[in-house]
PDB file of C-alpha atoms in Angstrom:
ATOM      1  CA  GLY A 206     114.559 171.523  40.074  1.00 81.00           C
ATOM      2  CA  ASP A 207     114.411 175.308  39.117  1.00 87.00           C
ATOM      3  CA  SER A 208     116.925 177.633  41.212  1.00 91.00           C
ATOM      4  CA  VAL A 209     117.801 181.249  41.499  1.00 94.00           C
ATOM      5  CA  THR A 210     121.301 182.506  42.558  1.00 94.00           C
ATOM      6  CA  GLN A 211     122.056 186.007  43.464  1.00 94.00           C
ATOM      7  CA  MET A 212     125.340 187.761  44.406  1.00 87.00           C
ATOM      8  CA  GLU A 213     125.959 187.921  48.373  1.00 80.00           C
ATOM      9  CA  GLY A 214     125.159 191.079  50.171  1.00 85.00           C
ATOM     10  CA  PRO A 215     125.363 193.201  51.841  1.00 93.00           C
ATOM     11  CA  VAL A 216     125.980 196.023  49.054  1.00 96.00           C
ATOM     12  CA  THR A 217     126.818 199.210  50.305  1.00 97.00           C
ATOM     13  CA  LEU A 218     127.220 202.058  47.870  1.00 97.00           C
ATOM     14  CA  SER A 219     127.442 205.783  48.055  1.00 97.00           C
ATOM     15  CA  GLU A 220     124.619 208.114  46.395  1.00 97.00           C
ATOM     16  CA  GLU A 221     125.041 208.282  42.777  1.00 96.00           C
ATOM     17  CA  ALA A 222     127.009 205.324  42.140  1.00 97.00           C
ATOM     18  CA  PHE A 223     126.239 202.441  39.550  1.00 97.00           C
ATOM     19  CA  LEU A 224     124.645 199.330  41.010  1.00 97.00           C
ATOM     20  CA  THR A 225     124.704 195.903  39.590  1.00 97.00           C
ATOM     21  CA  ILE A 226     123.344 192.826  41.283  1.00 97.00           C
ATOM     22  CA  ASN A 227     124.146 189.698  39.657  1.00 97.00           C
ATOM     23  CA  CYS A 228     121.238 186.984  39.054  1.00 97.00           C
ATOM     24  CA  THR A 229     121.439 183.828  37.385  1.00 97.00           C
ATOM     25  CA  TYR A 230     118.977 180.807  37.248  1.00 96.00           C
ATOM     26  CA  THR A 231     118.466 177.132  36.441  1.00 94.00           C
ATOM     27  CA  ALA A 232     115.234 176.213  34.695  1.00 90.00           C
ATOM     28  CA  THR A 233     114.163 173.448  32.568  1.00 83.00           C
ATOM     29  CA  GLY A 234     111.966 175.792  30.279  1.00 79.00           C
ATOM     30  CA  TYR A 235     111.917 179.229  29.180  1.00 84.00           C
ATOM     31  CA  PRO A 236     110.795 180.834  32.527  1.00 91.00           C
ATOM     32  CA  SER A 237     109.885 184.540  33.001  1.00 92.00           C
ATOM     33  CA  LEU A 238     112.020 186.420  35.273  1.00 95.00           C
ATOM     34  CA  PHE A 239     111.326 188.956  37.892  1.00 96.00           C
ATOM     35  CA  TRP A 240     113.061 191.349  40.158  1.00 97.00           C
ATOM     36  CA  TYR A 241     111.162 192.086  43.630  1.00 97.00           C
ATOM     37  CA  VAL A 242     111.864 194.672  46.276  1.00 97.00           C
ATOM     38  CA  GLN A 243     111.459 194.945  49.779  1.00 93.00           C
ATOM     39  CA  TYR A 244     111.949 198.457  51.482  1.00 94.00           C
ATOM     40  CA  PRO A 245     112.432 198.624  55.132  1.00 89.00           C
ATOM     41  CA  GLY A 246     109.185 197.661  57.162  1.00 85.00           C
ATOM     42  CA  GLU A 247     107.262 196.728  53.851  1.00 87.00           C
ATOM     43  CA  GLY A 248     106.133 193.909  51.879  1.00 88.00           C
ATOM     44  CA  LEU A 249     107.519 192.548  48.629  1.00 93.00           C
ATOM     45  CA  GLN A 250     106.512 194.327  45.399  1.00 95.00           C
ATOM     46  CA  LEU A 251     107.515 193.936  41.841  1.00 95.00           C
ATOM     47  CA  LEU A 252     110.220 196.074  40.502  1.00 97.00           C
ATOM     48  CA  LEU A 253     110.250 194.852  36.907  1.00 97.00           C
ATOM     49  CA  LYS A 254     110.079 191.727  35.003  1.00 96.00           C
ATOM     50  CA  ALA A 255     110.647 190.113  31.486  1.00 95.00           C
ATOM     51  CA  THR A 256     108.900 187.166  29.858  1.00 92.00           C
ATOM     52  CA  LYS A 257     111.409 186.046  27.067  1.00 90.00           C
ATOM     53  CA  ALA A 258     114.914 186.028  25.680  1.00 93.00           C
ATOM     54  CA  ASP A 259     116.146 189.648  25.172  1.00 95.00           C
ATOM     55  CA  ASP A 260     113.446 191.507  26.763  1.00 95.00           C
ATOM     56  CA  LYS A 261     114.428 194.323  28.788  1.00 97.00           C
ATOM     57  CA  GLY A 262     112.466 195.229  32.067  1.00 97.00           C
ATOM     58  CA  SER A 263     112.688 198.837  33.649  1.00 97.00           C
ATOM     59  CA  ASN A 264     111.157 200.698  36.245  1.00 97.00           C
ATOM     60  CA  LYS A 265     112.374 203.675  38.474  1.00 95.00           C
ATOM     61  CA  GLY A 266     115.477 203.786  36.799  1.00 97.00           C
ATOM     62  CA  PHE A 267     116.031 199.952  37.223  1.00 98.00           C
ATOM     63  CA  GLU A 268     116.911 197.584  34.559  1.00 98.00           C
ATOM     64  CA  ALA A 269     117.346 194.221  33.722  1.00 98.00           C
ATOM     65  CA  THR A 270     117.851 192.150  30.234  1.00 98.00           C
ATOM     66  CA  TYR A 271     116.577 188.443  30.064  1.00 97.00           C
ATOM     67  CA  ARG A 272     119.825 186.825  28.612  1.00 96.00           C
ATOM     68  CA  LYS A 273     118.973 183.167  27.853  1.00 94.00           C
ATOM     69  CA  GLU A 274     122.699 182.144  26.757  1.00 94.00           C
ATOM     70  CA  THR A 275     124.022 183.224  29.955  1.00 96.00           C
ATOM     71  CA  THR A 276     120.958 182.370  31.994  1.00 96.00           C
ATOM     72  CA  SER A 277     121.086 185.819  33.830  1.00 97.00           C
ATOM     73  CA  PHE A 278     119.070 188.882  34.747  1.00 98.00           C
ATOM     74  CA  HIS A 279     121.322 191.219  36.100  1.00 98.00           C
ATOM     75  CA  LEU A 280     119.552 194.393  37.763  1.00 98.00           C
ATOM     76  CA  GLU A 281     121.347 197.614  37.167  1.00 98.00           C
ATOM     77  CA  LYS A 282     120.747 201.235  38.163  1.00 98.00           C
ATOM     78  CA  GLY A 283     122.963 204.111  36.952  1.00 97.00           C
ATOM     79  CA  SER A 284     122.817 206.344  39.751  1.00 96.00           C
ATOM     80  CA  VAL A 285     121.450 205.033  43.171  1.00 97.00           C
ATOM     81  CA  GLN A 286     119.708 207.003  45.685  1.00 97.00           C
ATOM     82  CA  VAL A 287     119.628 206.663  49.460  1.00 97.00           C
ATOM     83  CA  SER A 288     115.741 205.860  49.082  1.00 96.00           C
ATOM     84  CA  ASP A 289     116.992 202.760  46.914  1.00 97.00           C
ATOM     85  CA  SER A 290     118.104 201.223  50.325  1.00 97.00           C
ATOM     86  CA  ALA A 291     115.955 197.858  50.333  1.00 96.00           C
ATOM     87  CA  VAL A 292     116.554 194.156  49.937  1.00 94.00           C
ATOM     88  CA  TYR A 293     116.363 192.858  46.227  1.00 97.00           C
ATOM     89  CA  PHE A 294     115.078 189.405  45.319  1.00 96.00           C
ATOM     90  CA  CYS A 295     115.573 187.710  41.808  1.00 96.00           C
ATOM     91  CA  ALA A 296     112.784 185.522  40.981  1.00 94.00           C
ATOM     92  CA  LEU A 297     111.540 183.039  38.377  1.00 93.00           C
ATOM     93  CA  ASN A 298     108.199 181.496  37.220  1.00 89.00           C
ATOM     94  CA  ASP A 299     108.324 178.867  34.621  1.00 79.00           C
ATOM     95  CA  ASN A 300     105.548 179.025  31.950  1.00 68.00           C
ATOM     96  CA  TYR A 301     103.466 175.800  33.206  1.00 66.00           C
ATOM     97  CA  GLY A 302     101.697 177.606  35.931  1.00 59.00           C
ATOM     98  CA  GLN A 303     104.170 176.498  38.754  1.00 69.00           C
ATOM     99  CA  ASN A 304     105.502 178.549  41.942  1.00 79.00           C
ATOM    100  CA  PHE A 305     107.565 181.206  41.982  1.00 87.00           C
ATOM    101  CA  VAL A 306     111.267 180.504  42.953  1.00 90.00           C
ATOM    102  CA  PHE A 307     113.173 183.055  44.644  1.00 92.00           C
ATOM    103  CA  GLY A 308     116.970 183.730  45.268  1.00 93.00           C
ATOM    104  CA  PRO A 309     118.122 184.448  48.666  1.00 91.00           C
ATOM    105  CA  GLY A 310     117.891 188.328  48.276  1.00 94.00           C
ATOM    106  CA  THR A 311     120.766 191.105  48.277  1.00 95.00           C
ATOM    107  CA  ARG A 312     120.490 193.798  50.679  1.00 95.00           C
ATOM    108  CA  LEU A 313     121.581 197.366  49.334  1.00 97.00           C
ATOM    109  CA  SER A 314     122.552 200.216  51.660  1.00 97.00           C
ATOM    110  CA  VAL A 315     122.884 203.507  49.907  1.00 97.00           C
ATOM    111  CA  LEU A 316     124.971 206.003  52.015  1.00 96.00           C
ATOM    112  CA  PRO A 317     124.362 209.867  51.361  1.00 94.00           C
TER     113      PRO A 317
ATOM    114  CA  GLY B 203      90.167 194.603  48.692  1.00 53.00           C
ATOM    115  CA  ALA B 204      92.905 196.687  47.064  1.00 78.00           C
ATOM    116  CA  GLY B 205      95.761 194.090  47.911  1.00 92.00           C
ATOM    117  CA  VAL B 206      96.228 190.986  49.475  1.00 95.00           C
ATOM    118  CA  SER B 207      95.457 190.877  53.157  1.00 96.00           C
ATOM    119  CA  GLN B 208      97.031 188.683  55.913  1.00 97.00           C
ATOM    120  CA  SER B 209      95.915 188.400  59.457  1.00 97.00           C
ATOM    121  CA  PRO B 210      97.074 188.786  62.053  1.00 97.00           C
ATOM    122  CA  SER B 211     100.071 190.849  61.419  1.00 95.00           C
ATOM    123  CA  ASN B 212     101.995 189.730  64.548  1.00 97.00           C
ATOM    124  CA  LYS B 213     101.104 186.250  66.430  1.00 97.00           C
ATOM    125  CA  VAL B 214     103.144 185.334  69.656  1.00 98.00           C
ATOM    126  CA  THR B 215     102.378 181.879  70.479  1.00 97.00           C
ATOM    127  CA  GLU B 216     103.783 179.296  73.203  1.00 97.00           C
ATOM    128  CA  LYS B 217     105.594 176.198  72.058  1.00 97.00           C
ATOM    129  CA  GLY B 218     103.233 173.401  71.435  1.00 97.00           C
ATOM    130  CA  LYS B 219     100.220 175.424  70.475  1.00 98.00           C
ATOM    131  CA  ASP B 220      98.483 175.439  67.162  1.00 98.00           C
ATOM    132  CA  VAL B 221      98.255 178.240  65.184  1.00 98.00           C
ATOM    133  CA  GLU B 222      95.964 179.617  62.182  1.00 98.00           C
ATOM    134  CA  LEU B 223      97.028 182.267  59.827  1.00 98.00           C
ATOM    135  CA  ARG B 224      94.840 183.940  57.254  1.00 97.00           C
ATOM    136  CA  CYS B 225      95.226 185.253  53.807  1.00 97.00           C
ATOM    137  CA  ASP B 226      92.510 187.170  51.695  1.00 96.00           C
ATOM    138  CA  PRO B 227      93.870 187.324  48.094  1.00 95.00           C
ATOM    139  CA  ILE B 228      92.848 189.870  45.471  1.00 94.00           C
ATOM    140  CA  SER B 229      89.306 189.261  44.266  1.00 92.00           C
ATOM    141  CA  GLY B 230      89.392 187.272  41.005  1.00 90.00           C
ATOM    142  CA  HIS B 231      93.277 186.160  41.577  1.00 91.00           C
ATOM    143  CA  THR B 232      93.112 182.269  41.018  1.00 90.00           C
ATOM    144  CA  ALA B 233      96.648 181.617  42.058  1.00 91.00           C
ATOM    145  CA  LEU B 234      97.755 181.678  45.755  1.00 94.00           C
ATOM    146  CA  TYR B 235     100.953 181.036  47.392  1.00 94.00           C
ATOM    147  CA  TRP B 236     102.354 180.719  50.841  1.00 97.00           C
ATOM    148  CA  TYR B 237     106.034 181.585  51.431  1.00 96.00           C
ATOM    149  CA  ARG B 238     107.965 181.504  54.680  1.00 96.00           C
ATOM    150  CA  GLN B 239     110.825 184.017  55.261  1.00 93.00           C
ATOM    151  CA  ARG B 240     113.095 183.653  58.261  1.00 91.00           C
ATOM    152  CA  LEU B 241     115.073 186.630  59.590  1.00 85.00           C
ATOM    153  CA  GLY B 242     117.580 187.822  57.169  1.00 79.00           C
ATOM    154  CA  GLN B 243     116.900 185.268  54.701  1.00 82.00           C
ATOM    155  CA  GLY B 244     114.959 184.434  51.401  1.00 85.00           C
ATOM    156  CA  LEU B 245     111.631 183.201  50.546  1.00 91.00           C
ATOM    157  CA  GLU B 246     111.088 179.528  51.076  1.00 92.00           C
ATOM    158  CA  PHE B 247     108.079 178.198  49.237  1.00 92.00           C
ATOM    159  CA  LEU B 248     105.505 176.208  51.345  1.00 96.00           C
ATOM    160  CA  ILE B 249     102.317 175.793  49.079  1.00 95.00           C
ATOM    161  CA  TYR B 250     100.738 176.869  45.710  1.00 92.00           C
ATOM    162  CA  PHE B 251      96.978 176.750  44.941  1.00 93.00           C
ATOM    163  CA  GLN B 252      95.852 177.129  41.493  1.00 89.00           C
ATOM    164  CA  GLY B 253      92.041 177.456  40.772  1.00 86.00           C
ATOM    165  CA  ASN B 254      90.305 173.859  41.304  1.00 85.00           C
ATOM    166  CA  SER B 255      93.538 172.010  40.822  1.00 87.00           C
ATOM    167  CA  ALA B 256      95.344 169.920  43.466  1.00 89.00           C
ATOM    168  CA  PRO B 257      97.461 171.974  45.609  1.00 92.00           C
ATOM    169  CA  ASP B 258     101.019 171.804  45.035  1.00 91.00           C
ATOM    170  CA  LYS B 259     102.411 170.976  48.814  1.00 93.00           C
ATOM    171  CA  SER B 260     106.004 170.098  47.975  1.00 91.00           C
ATOM    172  CA  GLY B 261     107.346 172.658  50.182  1.00 92.00           C
ATOM    173  CA  LEU B 262     105.539 172.228  53.278  1.00 96.00           C
ATOM    174  CA  PRO B 263     108.413 171.393  55.793  1.00 95.00           C
ATOM    175  CA  SER B 264     106.849 168.739  57.974  1.00 95.00           C
ATOM    176  CA  ASP B 265     103.182 167.070  58.661  1.00 96.00           C
ATOM    177  CA  ARG B 266     102.748 169.994  61.323  1.00 98.00           C
ATOM    178  CA  PHE B 267     101.849 172.324  58.428  1.00 98.00           C
ATOM    179  CA  SER B 268      98.718 172.233  56.312  1.00 97.00           C
ATOM    180  CA  ALA B 269      96.822 174.587  54.079  1.00 97.00           C
ATOM    181  CA  GLU B 270      93.327 175.191  52.771  1.00 95.00           C
ATOM    182  CA  ARG B 271      91.688 177.402  50.485  1.00 95.00           C
ATOM    183  CA  THR B 272      88.002 178.068  50.073  1.00 86.00           C
ATOM    184  CA  GLY B 273      87.352 178.043  46.454  1.00 81.00           C
ATOM    185  CA  GLU B 274      89.424 181.068  44.913  1.00 80.00           C
ATOM    186  CA  SER B 275      89.023 182.984  48.265  1.00 89.00           C
ATOM    187  CA  VAL B 276      90.553 182.798  51.466  1.00 95.00           C
ATOM    188  CA  SER B 277      93.379 180.591  52.766  1.00 97.00           C
ATOM    189  CA  THR B 278      94.271 179.294  55.867  1.00 98.00           C
ATOM    190  CA  LEU B 279      97.783 178.328  56.976  1.00 98.00           C
ATOM    191  CA  THR B 280      97.957 176.034  60.094  1.00 98.00           C
ATOM    192  CA  ILE B 281     100.897 174.940  62.038  1.00 98.00           C
ATOM    193  CA  GLN B 282     100.073 172.468  64.457  1.00 98.00           C
ATOM    194  CA  ARG B 283     102.225 171.866  67.637  1.00 98.00           C
ATOM    195  CA  THR B 284     104.473 175.082  67.075  1.00 98.00           C
ATOM    196  CA  GLN B 285     108.225 174.922  67.475  1.00 97.00           C
ATOM    197  CA  GLN B 286     110.668 177.675  67.959  1.00 96.00           C
ATOM    198  CA  GLU B 287     112.182 176.854  64.598  1.00 95.00           C
ATOM    199  CA  ASP B 288     108.512 177.846  63.107  1.00 97.00           C
ATOM    200  CA  SER B 289     109.316 181.544  64.174  1.00 97.00           C
ATOM    201  CA  ALA B 290     109.095 183.565  60.892  1.00 97.00           C
ATOM    202  CA  VAL B 291     107.364 186.130  58.720  1.00 96.00           C
ATOM    203  CA  TYR B 292     104.632 183.858  56.820  1.00 97.00           C
ATOM    204  CA  LEU B 293     104.032 185.611  53.303  1.00 96.00           C
ATOM    205  CA  CYS B 294     100.971 185.080  51.098  1.00 97.00           C
ATOM    206  CA  ALA B 295     100.797 186.116  47.450  1.00 95.00           C
ATOM    207  CA  SER B 296      98.317 186.138  44.528  1.00 93.00           C
ATOM    208  CA  SER B 297      98.267 186.089  41.086  1.00 90.00           C
ATOM    209  CA  LEU B 298      95.829 186.548  38.211  1.00 87.00           C
ATOM    210  CA  ASP B 299      95.996 183.388  36.812  1.00 78.00           C
ATOM    211  CA  GLY B 300      99.322 181.487  37.785  1.00 65.00           C
ATOM    212  CA  GLU B 301     100.697 181.466  34.180  1.00 69.00           C
ATOM    213  CA  GLY B 302     104.160 182.394  33.514  1.00 69.00           C
ATOM    214  CA  GLY B 303     104.711 186.136  33.316  1.00 74.00           C
ATOM    215  CA  THR B 304     101.917 187.077  35.573  1.00 83.00           C
ATOM    216  CA  GLU B 305     103.272 188.820  38.560  1.00 88.00           C
ATOM    217  CA  ALA B 306     102.407 187.881  42.201  1.00 91.00           C
ATOM    218  CA  PHE B 307     101.097 190.475  44.720  1.00 93.00           C
ATOM    219  CA  PHE B 308     102.123 189.958  48.184  1.00 95.00           C
ATOM    220  CA  GLY B 309     100.701 190.801  51.472  1.00 95.00           C
ATOM    221  CA  GLN B 310     102.528 192.326  54.529  1.00 93.00           C
ATOM    222  CA  GLY B 311     102.935 188.846  56.122  1.00 95.00           C
ATOM    223  CA  THR B 312     102.260 187.465  59.315  1.00 97.00           C
ATOM    224  CA  ARG B 313     105.125 187.538  61.864  1.00 96.00           C
ATOM    225  CA  LEU B 314     105.017 184.441  64.190  1.00 98.00           C
ATOM    226  CA  THR B 315     106.819 184.226  67.023  1.00 97.00           C
ATOM    227  CA  VAL B 316     107.210 181.012  69.219  1.00 97.00           C
ATOM    228  CA  VAL B 317     108.121 181.397  72.962  1.00 96.00           C
TER     229      VAL B 317
END
């Protein structure tokens, strides 16, 4: 079945550092890919998405590019802030109306 | 309402009791999902409703778990004879049509504690 793998956390960075959170997937078709974020004490919310190969999703300074050849959707941000501290989930949804499959999540802590 | 609403937000129950968790999706959303999130872990798929189609129950961990949905409206997740390992946050999400590329909107979750 479909699956999503993320780098193990926690990730601890200093403010203004560069962030990469790796995500790779296994899917039978051509899924849509998502990054969700869960801030402390809050629910999951969509951060960005990409629906086809080579698409780049971006939001709040975060970017991720859908790489079909490497089945990856790595999350990047050039300069993190303390307010980016959260748990980040990579997810996929195939294009046949099935459920969302989530990765295990990566906890990010940004220190001032 | 403006978002996905779940109730109760917190539930403490004794082992062996039954519990019902409620989810009100965003109006007009045909797809509805239930997930379980144990402390410090990822999201575990439970069940998925899409319009009038038969639900995908493949994620339900045992026959103690069941869920219903009234049309394209409210959904109830029922856990019978609760066990301590059922303690988790139960998340509900809805999406406009369940098609690939359509984002899911999540509720705040119900934190279930079985004592």
